[in-house]
């Protein structure tokens, strides 16, 4: 049966001499993999450049529950996408976020709220000329709302230390090895209080950005099963000139 669905491309891999497999998060079916037979041949009607990381697409797909590889009948850029491509200076961020999403998006069923969150943040990234320094941190933190381990923002004068294990702010007397220091905990609290439209107002030092990113990724590793080392992280940090 053919279904229409919106999709966010997570990545693709070559298969055989002329085909490739696309990994996508779809609005209707969640995480899916699609075989594009002959997609790399010159005669193919489906252009391979459509299936780049974090591209938003409208697709007609053949879907059967329980099948490992589905089929794409037709794909085109989403009507909701303001521009077709990310500018070159955004590519390292796009690849980093796509790898994170590939590791944490596992459910094979639709989640309209999650898809809307991802679509809105990707559209923002496409439209903005200069990426806010803390955009990626805000994205990662807010994504945890849908993954089941969003931090409880109970920061107070009595609870100023963020506990990565329990996702809450605690007092000094409860501090342990998986707690952030006061300064980084304060910045995390600030990020939790900041909406996407205001993220440009958050101006952090480069070193704080690096420490916060590592802290949030450690948070993911503690709470998301199978979250392993990111291949794109070192390149992202080296080229991150936000």
PDB file of C-alpha atoms in Angstrom:
ATOM      1  CA  UNK A   1       0.000   0.000   0.000  1.00  0.00           C
ATOM      2  CA  UNK A   2       1.293   3.475  -0.891  1.00  0.00           C
ATOM      3  CA  UNK A   3       1.365   6.138   1.831  1.00  0.00           C
ATOM      4  CA  UNK A   4       2.240   9.819   1.808  1.00  0.00           C
ATOM      5  CA  UNK A   5       4.513  10.953   4.623  1.00  0.00           C
ATOM      6  CA  UNK A   6       6.966  13.678   5.472  1.00  0.00           C
ATOM      7  CA  UNK A   7      10.495  12.537   6.272  1.00  0.00           C
ATOM      8  CA  UNK A   8      13.743  13.779   7.759  1.00  0.00           C
ATOM      9  CA  UNK A   9      16.805  12.136   6.246  1.00  0.00           C
ATOM     10  CA  UNK A  10      19.262  10.762   8.802  1.00  0.00           C
ATOM     11  CA  UNK A  11      21.786   9.419   6.303  1.00  0.00           C
ATOM     12  CA  UNK A  12      22.356   6.956   3.497  1.00  0.00           C
ATOM     13  CA  UNK A  13      24.773   4.157   2.579  1.00  0.00           C
ATOM     14  CA  UNK A  14      25.726   2.692  -0.782  1.00  0.00           C
ATOM     15  CA  UNK A  15      24.333  -0.752  -1.622  1.00  0.00           C
ATOM     16  CA  UNK A  16      25.712  -2.721  -4.525  1.00  0.00           C
ATOM     17  CA  UNK A  17      26.920  -0.957  -7.643  1.00  0.00           C
ATOM     18  CA  UNK A  18      23.981   1.363  -8.304  1.00  0.00           C
ATOM     19  CA  UNK A  19      21.668   1.298  -5.272  1.00  0.00           C
ATOM     20  CA  UNK A  20      21.665   2.790  -1.794  1.00  0.00           C
ATOM     21  CA  UNK A  21      19.788   2.542   1.500  1.00  0.00           C
ATOM     22  CA  UNK A  22      18.278   5.633   3.097  1.00  0.00           C
ATOM     23  CA  UNK A  23      17.673   5.962   6.837  1.00  0.00           C
ATOM     24  CA  UNK A  24      14.898   8.416   7.681  1.00  0.00           C
ATOM     25  CA  UNK A  25      12.634   9.543  10.477  1.00  0.00           C
ATOM     26  CA  UNK A  26       9.119   9.781   9.059  1.00  0.00           C
ATOM     27  CA  UNK A  27       6.081  11.584  10.383  1.00  0.00           C
ATOM     28  CA  UNK A  28       3.789   8.592   9.864  1.00  0.00           C
ATOM     29  CA  UNK A  29       5.999   5.567  10.565  1.00  0.00           C
ATOM     30  CA  UNK A  30       8.866   6.796  12.765  1.00  0.00           C
ATOM     31  CA  UNK A  31      12.346   5.444  12.055  1.00  0.00           C
ATOM     32  CA  UNK A  32      12.509   3.566   8.734  1.00  0.00           C
ATOM     33  CA  UNK A  33      15.049   2.346   6.195  1.00  0.00           C
ATOM     34  CA  UNK A  34      14.389   2.492   2.457  1.00  0.00           C
ATOM     35  CA  UNK A  35      16.001   0.728  -0.482  1.00  0.00           C
ATOM     36  CA  UNK A  36      16.545   2.942  -3.541  1.00  0.00           C
ATOM     37  CA  UNK A  37      17.197   0.419  -6.309  1.00  0.00           C
ATOM     38  CA  UNK A  38      19.369   1.859  -9.066  1.00  0.00           C
ATOM     39  CA  UNK A  39      19.303   5.231  -7.307  1.00  0.00           C
ATOM     40  CA  UNK A  40      22.927   5.964  -8.180  1.00  0.00           C
ATOM     41  CA  UNK A  41      22.551   5.211 -11.867  1.00  0.00           C
ATOM     42  CA  UNK A  42      22.269   8.011 -14.424  1.00  0.00           C
ATOM     43  CA  UNK A  43      18.888   6.696 -15.589  1.00  0.00           C
ATOM     44  CA  UNK A  44      17.303   6.797 -12.127  1.00  0.00           C
ATOM     45  CA  UNK A  45      14.236   9.020 -11.724  1.00  0.00           C
ATOM     46  CA  UNK A  46      15.008   9.365  -7.998  1.00  0.00           C
ATOM     47  CA  UNK A  47      17.914  11.769  -7.562  1.00  0.00           C
ATOM     48  CA  UNK A  48      20.396  10.722  -4.897  1.00  0.00           C
ATOM     49  CA  UNK A  49      21.106  14.330  -3.886  1.00  0.00           C
ATOM     50  CA  UNK A  50      17.634  14.452  -2.296  1.00  0.00           C
ATOM     51  CA  UNK A  51      18.760  12.132   0.465  1.00  0.00           C
ATOM     52  CA  UNK A  52      21.276  14.247   2.342  1.00  0.00           C
ATOM     53  CA  UNK A  53      21.399  14.520   6.119  1.00  0.00           C
ATOM     54  CA  UNK A  54      18.511  16.478   7.695  1.00  0.00           C
ATOM     55  CA  UNK A  55      16.813  17.238   4.378  1.00  0.00           C
ATOM     56  CA  UNK A  56      13.049  17.535   4.795  1.00  0.00           C
ATOM     57  CA  UNK A  57      11.171  15.560   2.141  1.00  0.00           C
ATOM     58  CA  UNK A  58       7.635  14.713   1.071  1.00  0.00           C
ATOM     59  CA  UNK A  59       7.583  11.050   0.094  1.00  0.00           C
ATOM     60  CA  UNK A  60       5.263   8.410  -1.326  1.00  0.00           C
ATOM     61  CA  UNK A  61       6.340   5.109   0.193  1.00  0.00           C
ATOM     62  CA  UNK A  62       5.385   1.473   0.059  1.00  0.00           C
ATOM     63  CA  UNK A  63       5.083   0.363   3.688  1.00  0.00           C
ATOM     64  CA  UNK A  64       4.640  -3.063   5.282  1.00  0.00           C
ATOM     65  CA  UNK A  65       4.789  -3.439   9.071  1.00  0.00           C
ATOM     66  CA  UNK A  66       7.692  -5.574  10.268  1.00  0.00           C
ATOM     67  CA  UNK A  67       9.684  -5.251   7.064  1.00  0.00           C
ATOM     68  CA  UNK A  68      13.309  -4.153   7.509  1.00  0.00           C
ATOM     69  CA  UNK A  69      13.578  -2.333   4.184  1.00  0.00           C
ATOM     70  CA  UNK A  70      10.716  -0.320   2.743  1.00  0.00           C
ATOM     71  CA  UNK A  71      10.485   1.213  -0.730  1.00  0.00           C
ATOM     72  CA  UNK A  72      10.233   4.860  -1.848  1.00  0.00           C
ATOM     73  CA  UNK A  73       8.014   5.407  -4.858  1.00  0.00           C
ATOM     74  CA  UNK A  74       8.515   9.170  -5.103  1.00  0.00           C
ATOM     75  CA  UNK A  75      10.334  11.875  -3.141  1.00  0.00           C
ATOM     76  CA  UNK A  76      10.654  15.632  -3.380  1.00  0.00           C
ATOM     77  CA  UNK A  77      11.711  18.556  -1.212  1.00  0.00           C
ATOM     78  CA  UNK A  78       9.093  19.399   1.377  1.00  0.00           C
ATOM     79  CA  UNK A  79       6.798  22.306   0.577  1.00  0.00           C
ATOM     80  CA  UNK A  80       7.420  23.584   4.116  1.00  0.00           C
ATOM     81  CA  UNK A  81      11.177  23.879   3.549  1.00  0.00           C
ATOM     82  CA  UNK A  82      12.089  27.538   2.818  1.00  0.00           C
ATOM     83  CA  UNK A  83      15.328  26.650   1.008  1.00  0.00           C
ATOM     84  CA  UNK A  84      16.562  23.451  -0.556  1.00  0.00           C
ATOM     85  CA  UNK A  85      20.080  23.249   0.878  1.00  0.00           C
ATOM     86  CA  UNK A  86      22.090  24.022   3.981  1.00  0.00           C
ATOM     87  CA  UNK A  87      24.907  26.494   3.433  1.00  0.00           C
ATOM     88  CA  UNK A  88      28.377  24.942   3.495  1.00  0.00           C
ATOM     89  CA  UNK A  89      29.368  26.485   6.840  1.00  0.00           C
ATOM     90  CA  UNK A  90      26.476  24.607   8.506  1.00  0.00           C
ATOM     91  CA  UNK A  91      27.457  21.162   7.223  1.00  0.00           C
ATOM     92  CA  UNK A  92      29.538  20.080  10.232  1.00  0.00           C
ATOM     93  CA  UNK A  93      26.636  20.895  12.569  1.00  0.00           C
ATOM     94  CA  UNK A  94      24.155  19.103  10.293  1.00  0.00           C
ATOM     95  CA  UNK A  95      26.275  15.935  10.227  1.00  0.00           C
ATOM     96  CA  UNK A  96      26.738  16.054  14.005  1.00  0.00           C
ATOM     97  CA  UNK A  97      23.016  16.423  14.742  1.00  0.00           C
ATOM     98  CA  UNK A  98      22.120  13.768  12.168  1.00  0.00           C
ATOM     99  CA  UNK A  99      24.460  11.296  13.855  1.00  0.00           C
ATOM    100  CA  UNK A 100      22.920  12.017  17.266  1.00  0.00           C
ATOM    101  CA  UNK A 101      19.434  11.512  15.835  1.00  0.00           C
ATOM    102  CA  UNK A 102      20.508   8.274  14.154  1.00  0.00           C
ATOM    103  CA  UNK A 103      21.526   6.902  17.550  1.00  0.00           C
ATOM    104  CA  UNK A 104      18.497   7.960  19.581  1.00  0.00           C
ATOM    105  CA  UNK A 105      15.532   7.744  17.175  1.00  0.00           C
ATOM    106  CA  UNK A 106      14.618   4.072  17.239  1.00  0.00           C
ATOM    107  CA  UNK A 107      10.840   3.831  17.435  1.00  0.00           C
ATOM    108  CA  UNK A 108       9.167   2.465  14.307  1.00  0.00           C
ATOM    109  CA  UNK A 109       5.919   4.336  14.806  1.00  0.00           C
ATOM    110  CA  UNK A 110       4.898   7.910  14.150  1.00  0.00           C
ATOM    111  CA  UNK A 111       5.166  10.678  16.737  1.00  0.00           C
ATOM    112  CA  UNK A 112       3.638  13.864  15.359  1.00  0.00           C
ATOM    113  CA  UNK A 113       4.923  16.077  18.190  1.00  0.00           C
ATOM    114  CA  UNK A 114       8.487  14.813  17.870  1.00  0.00           C
ATOM    115  CA  UNK A 115       8.410  15.196  14.095  1.00  0.00           C
ATOM    116  CA  UNK A 116       7.086  18.750  14.440  1.00  0.00           C
ATOM    117  CA  UNK A 117       9.864  19.579  16.920  1.00  0.00           C
ATOM    118  CA  UNK A 118      12.536  18.262  14.559  1.00  0.00           C
ATOM    119  CA  UNK A 119      11.015  19.918  11.504  1.00  0.00           C
ATOM    120  CA  UNK A 120      10.759  23.302  13.238  1.00  0.00           C
ATOM    121  CA  UNK A 121      14.367  23.191  14.450  1.00  0.00           C
ATOM    122  CA  UNK A 122      15.702  22.076  11.068  1.00  0.00           C
ATOM    123  CA  UNK A 123      13.724  24.804   9.291  1.00  0.00           C
ATOM    124  CA  UNK A 124      15.153  27.338  11.730  1.00  0.00           C
ATOM    125  CA  UNK A 125      18.672  26.091  10.984  1.00  0.00           C
ATOM    126  CA  UNK A 126      18.059  26.423   7.242  1.00  0.00           C
ATOM    127  CA  UNK A 127      16.706  29.968   7.510  1.00  0.00           C
ATOM    128  CA  UNK A 128      19.092  31.557   9.983  1.00  0.00           C
ATOM    129  CA  UNK A 129      22.164  33.273   8.514  1.00  0.00           C
ATOM    130  CA  UNK A 130      24.378  32.987  11.574  1.00  0.00           C
ATOM    131  CA  UNK A 131      23.886  30.002  13.820  1.00  0.00           C
ATOM    132  CA  UNK A 132      23.472  30.956  17.509  1.00  0.00           C
ATOM    133  CA  UNK A 133      26.379  29.692  19.601  1.00  0.00           C
ATOM    134  CA  UNK A 134      24.158  27.602  21.845  1.00  0.00           C
ATOM    135  CA  UNK A 135      21.768  26.301  19.176  1.00  0.00           C
ATOM    136  CA  UNK A 136      23.084  22.730  19.283  1.00  0.00           C
ATOM    137  CA  UNK A 137      22.937  22.654  23.090  1.00  0.00           C
ATOM    138  CA  UNK A 138      19.342  23.881  23.109  1.00  0.00           C
ATOM    139  CA  UNK A 139      18.426  21.314  20.443  1.00  0.00           C
ATOM    140  CA  UNK A 140      19.958  18.417  22.384  1.00  0.00           C
ATOM    141  CA  UNK A 141      18.373  19.437  25.682  1.00  0.00           C
ATOM    142  CA  UNK A 142      14.892  19.915  24.240  1.00  0.00           C
ATOM    143  CA  UNK A 143      15.115  16.663  22.282  1.00  0.00           C
ATOM    144  CA  UNK A 144      15.259  14.808  25.608  1.00  0.00           C
ATOM    145  CA  UNK A 145      11.616  15.821  26.209  1.00  0.00           C
ATOM    146  CA  UNK A 146      10.699  13.193  23.617  1.00  0.00           C
ATOM    147  CA  UNK A 147      13.266  10.629  24.728  1.00  0.00           C
ATOM    148  CA  UNK A 148      12.014  10.416  28.299  1.00  0.00           C
ATOM    149  CA  UNK A 149      14.816  12.047  30.286  1.00  0.00           C
ATOM    150  CA  UNK A 150      14.288  15.810  30.116  1.00  0.00           C
ATOM    151  CA  UNK A 151      16.063  17.547  33.036  1.00  0.00           C
ATOM    152  CA  UNK A 152      13.874  18.656  35.930  1.00  0.00           C
ATOM    153  CA  UNK A 153      14.620  22.358  36.235  1.00  0.00           C
ATOM    154  CA  UNK A 154      14.312  22.631  40.010  1.00  0.00           C
ATOM    155  CA  UNK A 155      17.310  24.973  40.316  1.00  0.00           C
ATOM    156  CA  UNK A 156      17.252  27.074  43.493  1.00  0.00           C
ATOM    157  CA  UNK A 157      19.640  28.592  46.016  1.00  0.00           C
ATOM    158  CA  UNK A 158      19.520  25.258  47.833  1.00  0.00           C
ATOM    159  CA  UNK A 159      19.872  23.101  44.670  1.00  0.00           C
ATOM    160  CA  UNK A 160      22.563  24.560  42.434  1.00  0.00           C
ATOM    161  CA  UNK A 161      24.347  21.397  41.280  1.00  0.00           C
ATOM    162  CA  UNK A 162      23.024  19.347  38.360  1.00  0.00           C
ATOM    163  CA  UNK A 163      22.977  15.596  38.939  1.00  0.00           C
ATOM    164  CA  UNK A 164      23.428  13.822  35.575  1.00  0.00           C
ATOM    165  CA  UNK A 165      22.325  10.455  36.966  1.00  0.00           C
ATOM    166  CA  UNK A 166      18.960  11.638  38.267  1.00  0.00           C
ATOM    167  CA  UNK A 167      18.355  14.614  35.926  1.00  0.00           C
ATOM    168  CA  UNK A 168      17.716  17.041  38.800  1.00  0.00           C
ATOM    169  CA  UNK A 169      19.502  19.877  40.576  1.00  0.00           C
ATOM    170  CA  UNK A 170      20.732  18.926  44.036  1.00  0.00           C
ATOM    171  CA  UNK A 171      22.464  20.544  47.002  1.00  0.00           C
ATOM    172  CA  UNK A 172      26.191  20.397  47.725  1.00  0.00           C
ATOM    173  CA  UNK A 173      25.662  17.658  50.311  1.00  0.00           C
ATOM    174  CA  UNK A 174      24.347  15.333  47.543  1.00  0.00           C
ATOM    175  CA  UNK A 175      27.220  15.944  45.145  1.00  0.00           C
ATOM    176  CA  UNK A 176      28.917  12.926  43.510  1.00  0.00           C
ATOM    177  CA  UNK A 177      31.108  12.066  40.502  1.00  0.00           C
ATOM    178  CA  UNK A 178      28.302  12.532  37.958  1.00  0.00           C
ATOM    179  CA  UNK A 179      27.407  16.062  39.057  1.00  0.00           C
ATOM    180  CA  UNK A 180      28.332  19.244  37.184  1.00  0.00           C
ATOM    181  CA  UNK A 181      30.077  22.099  38.936  1.00  0.00           C
ATOM    182  CA  UNK A 182      28.235  25.240  40.023  1.00  0.00           C
ATOM    183  CA  UNK A 183      29.188  27.321  37.001  1.00  0.00           C
ATOM    184  CA  UNK A 184      28.207  24.742  34.370  1.00  0.00           C
ATOM    185  CA  UNK A 185      25.045  23.904  36.320  1.00  0.00           C
ATOM    186  CA  UNK A 186      24.064  27.593  36.256  1.00  0.00           C
ATOM    187  CA  UNK A 187      24.560  27.705  32.485  1.00  0.00           C
ATOM    188  CA  UNK A 188      22.507  24.541  32.042  1.00  0.00           C
ATOM    189  CA  UNK A 189      19.711  26.146  34.062  1.00  0.00           C
ATOM    190  CA  UNK A 190      19.934  29.211  31.797  1.00  0.00           C
ATOM    191  CA  UNK A 191      19.595  27.047  28.681  1.00  0.00           C
ATOM    192  CA  UNK A 192      16.600  25.228  30.121  1.00  0.00           C
ATOM    193  CA  UNK A 193      14.925  28.602  30.636  1.00  0.00           C
ATOM    194  CA  UNK A 194      15.597  29.834  27.074  1.00  0.00           C
ATOM    195  CA  UNK A 195      13.236  29.338  24.133  1.00  0.00           C
ATOM    196  CA  UNK A 196      14.493  28.728  20.580  1.00  0.00           C
ATOM    197  CA  UNK A 197      13.546  32.237  19.439  1.00  0.00           C
ATOM    198  CA  UNK A 198      15.673  33.709  22.239  1.00  0.00           C
ATOM    199  CA  UNK A 199      18.671  31.372  21.922  1.00  0.00           C
ATOM    200  CA  UNK A 200      20.632  34.025  20.032  1.00  0.00           C
ATOM    201  CA  UNK A 201      20.715  36.072  23.244  1.00  0.00           C
ATOM    202  CA  UNK A 202      22.661  33.358  25.073  1.00  0.00           C
ATOM    203  CA  UNK A 203      26.328  34.316  24.696  1.00  0.00           C
ATOM    204  CA  UNK A 204      28.706  31.734  26.144  1.00  0.00           C
ATOM    205  CA  UNK A 205      32.490  31.455  26.141  1.00  0.00           C
ATOM    206  CA  UNK A 206      33.940  28.849  23.782  1.00  0.00           C
ATOM    207  CA  UNK A 207      35.319  26.763  26.641  1.00  0.00           C
ATOM    208  CA  UNK A 208      31.931  26.747  28.385  1.00  0.00           C
ATOM    209  CA  UNK A 209      30.268  25.627  25.144  1.00  0.00           C
ATOM    210  CA  UNK A 210      32.667  22.690  24.883  1.00  0.00           C
ATOM    211  CA  UNK A 211      32.186  21.657  28.523  1.00  0.00           C
ATOM    212  CA  UNK A 212      28.407  21.929  28.263  1.00  0.00           C
ATOM    213  CA  UNK A 213      28.351  19.848  25.083  1.00  0.00           C
ATOM    214  CA  UNK A 214      30.423  17.103  26.682  1.00  0.00           C
ATOM    215  CA  UNK A 215      28.186  17.206  29.764  1.00  0.00           C
ATOM    216  CA  UNK A 216      25.001  16.877  27.693  1.00  0.00           C
ATOM    217  CA  UNK A 217      26.474  14.015  25.657  1.00  0.00           C
ATOM    218  CA  UNK A 218      27.435  12.262  28.909  1.00  0.00           C
ATOM    219  CA  UNK A 219      23.844  12.824  30.019  1.00  0.00           C
ATOM    220  CA  UNK A 220      22.663  11.088  26.836  1.00  0.00           C
ATOM    221  CA  UNK A 221      25.067   8.204  27.399  1.00  0.00           C
ATOM    222  CA  UNK A 222      23.680   7.692  30.914  1.00  0.00           C
ATOM    223  CA  UNK A 223      20.023   7.697  29.856  1.00  0.00           C
ATOM    224  CA  UNK A 224      19.824   6.572  26.196  1.00  0.00           C
ATOM    225  CA  UNK A 225      20.546   2.870  25.753  1.00  0.00           C
ATOM    226  CA  UNK A 226      23.264   2.201  23.196  1.00  0.00           C
ATOM    227  CA  UNK A 227      24.349   5.838  22.865  1.00  0.00           C
ATOM    228  CA  UNK A 228      28.013   5.442  21.931  1.00  0.00           C
ATOM    229  CA  UNK A 229      30.918   7.597  20.786  1.00  0.00           C
ATOM    230  CA  UNK A 230      30.085  10.027  17.986  1.00  0.00           C
ATOM    231  CA  UNK A 231      32.350   9.876  14.938  1.00  0.00           C
ATOM    232  CA  UNK A 232      31.475  13.458  13.964  1.00  0.00           C
ATOM    233  CA  UNK A 233      32.175  15.020  17.366  1.00  0.00           C
ATOM    234  CA  UNK A 234      35.882  15.799  16.945  1.00  0.00           C
ATOM    235  CA  UNK A 235      35.341  17.401  13.530  1.00  0.00           C
ATOM    236  CA  UNK A 236      32.380  19.381  14.849  1.00  0.00           C
ATOM    237  CA  UNK A 237      34.397  20.712  17.780  1.00  0.00           C
ATOM    238  CA  UNK A 238      37.392  21.553  15.579  1.00  0.00           C
ATOM    239  CA  UNK A 239      35.280  23.471  13.043  1.00  0.00           C
ATOM    240  CA  UNK A 240      32.815  24.988  15.479  1.00  0.00           C
ATOM    241  CA  UNK A 241      33.383  28.716  15.047  1.00  0.00           C
ATOM    242  CA  UNK A 242      30.006  29.883  16.379  1.00  0.00           C
TER     243      UNK A 242
END
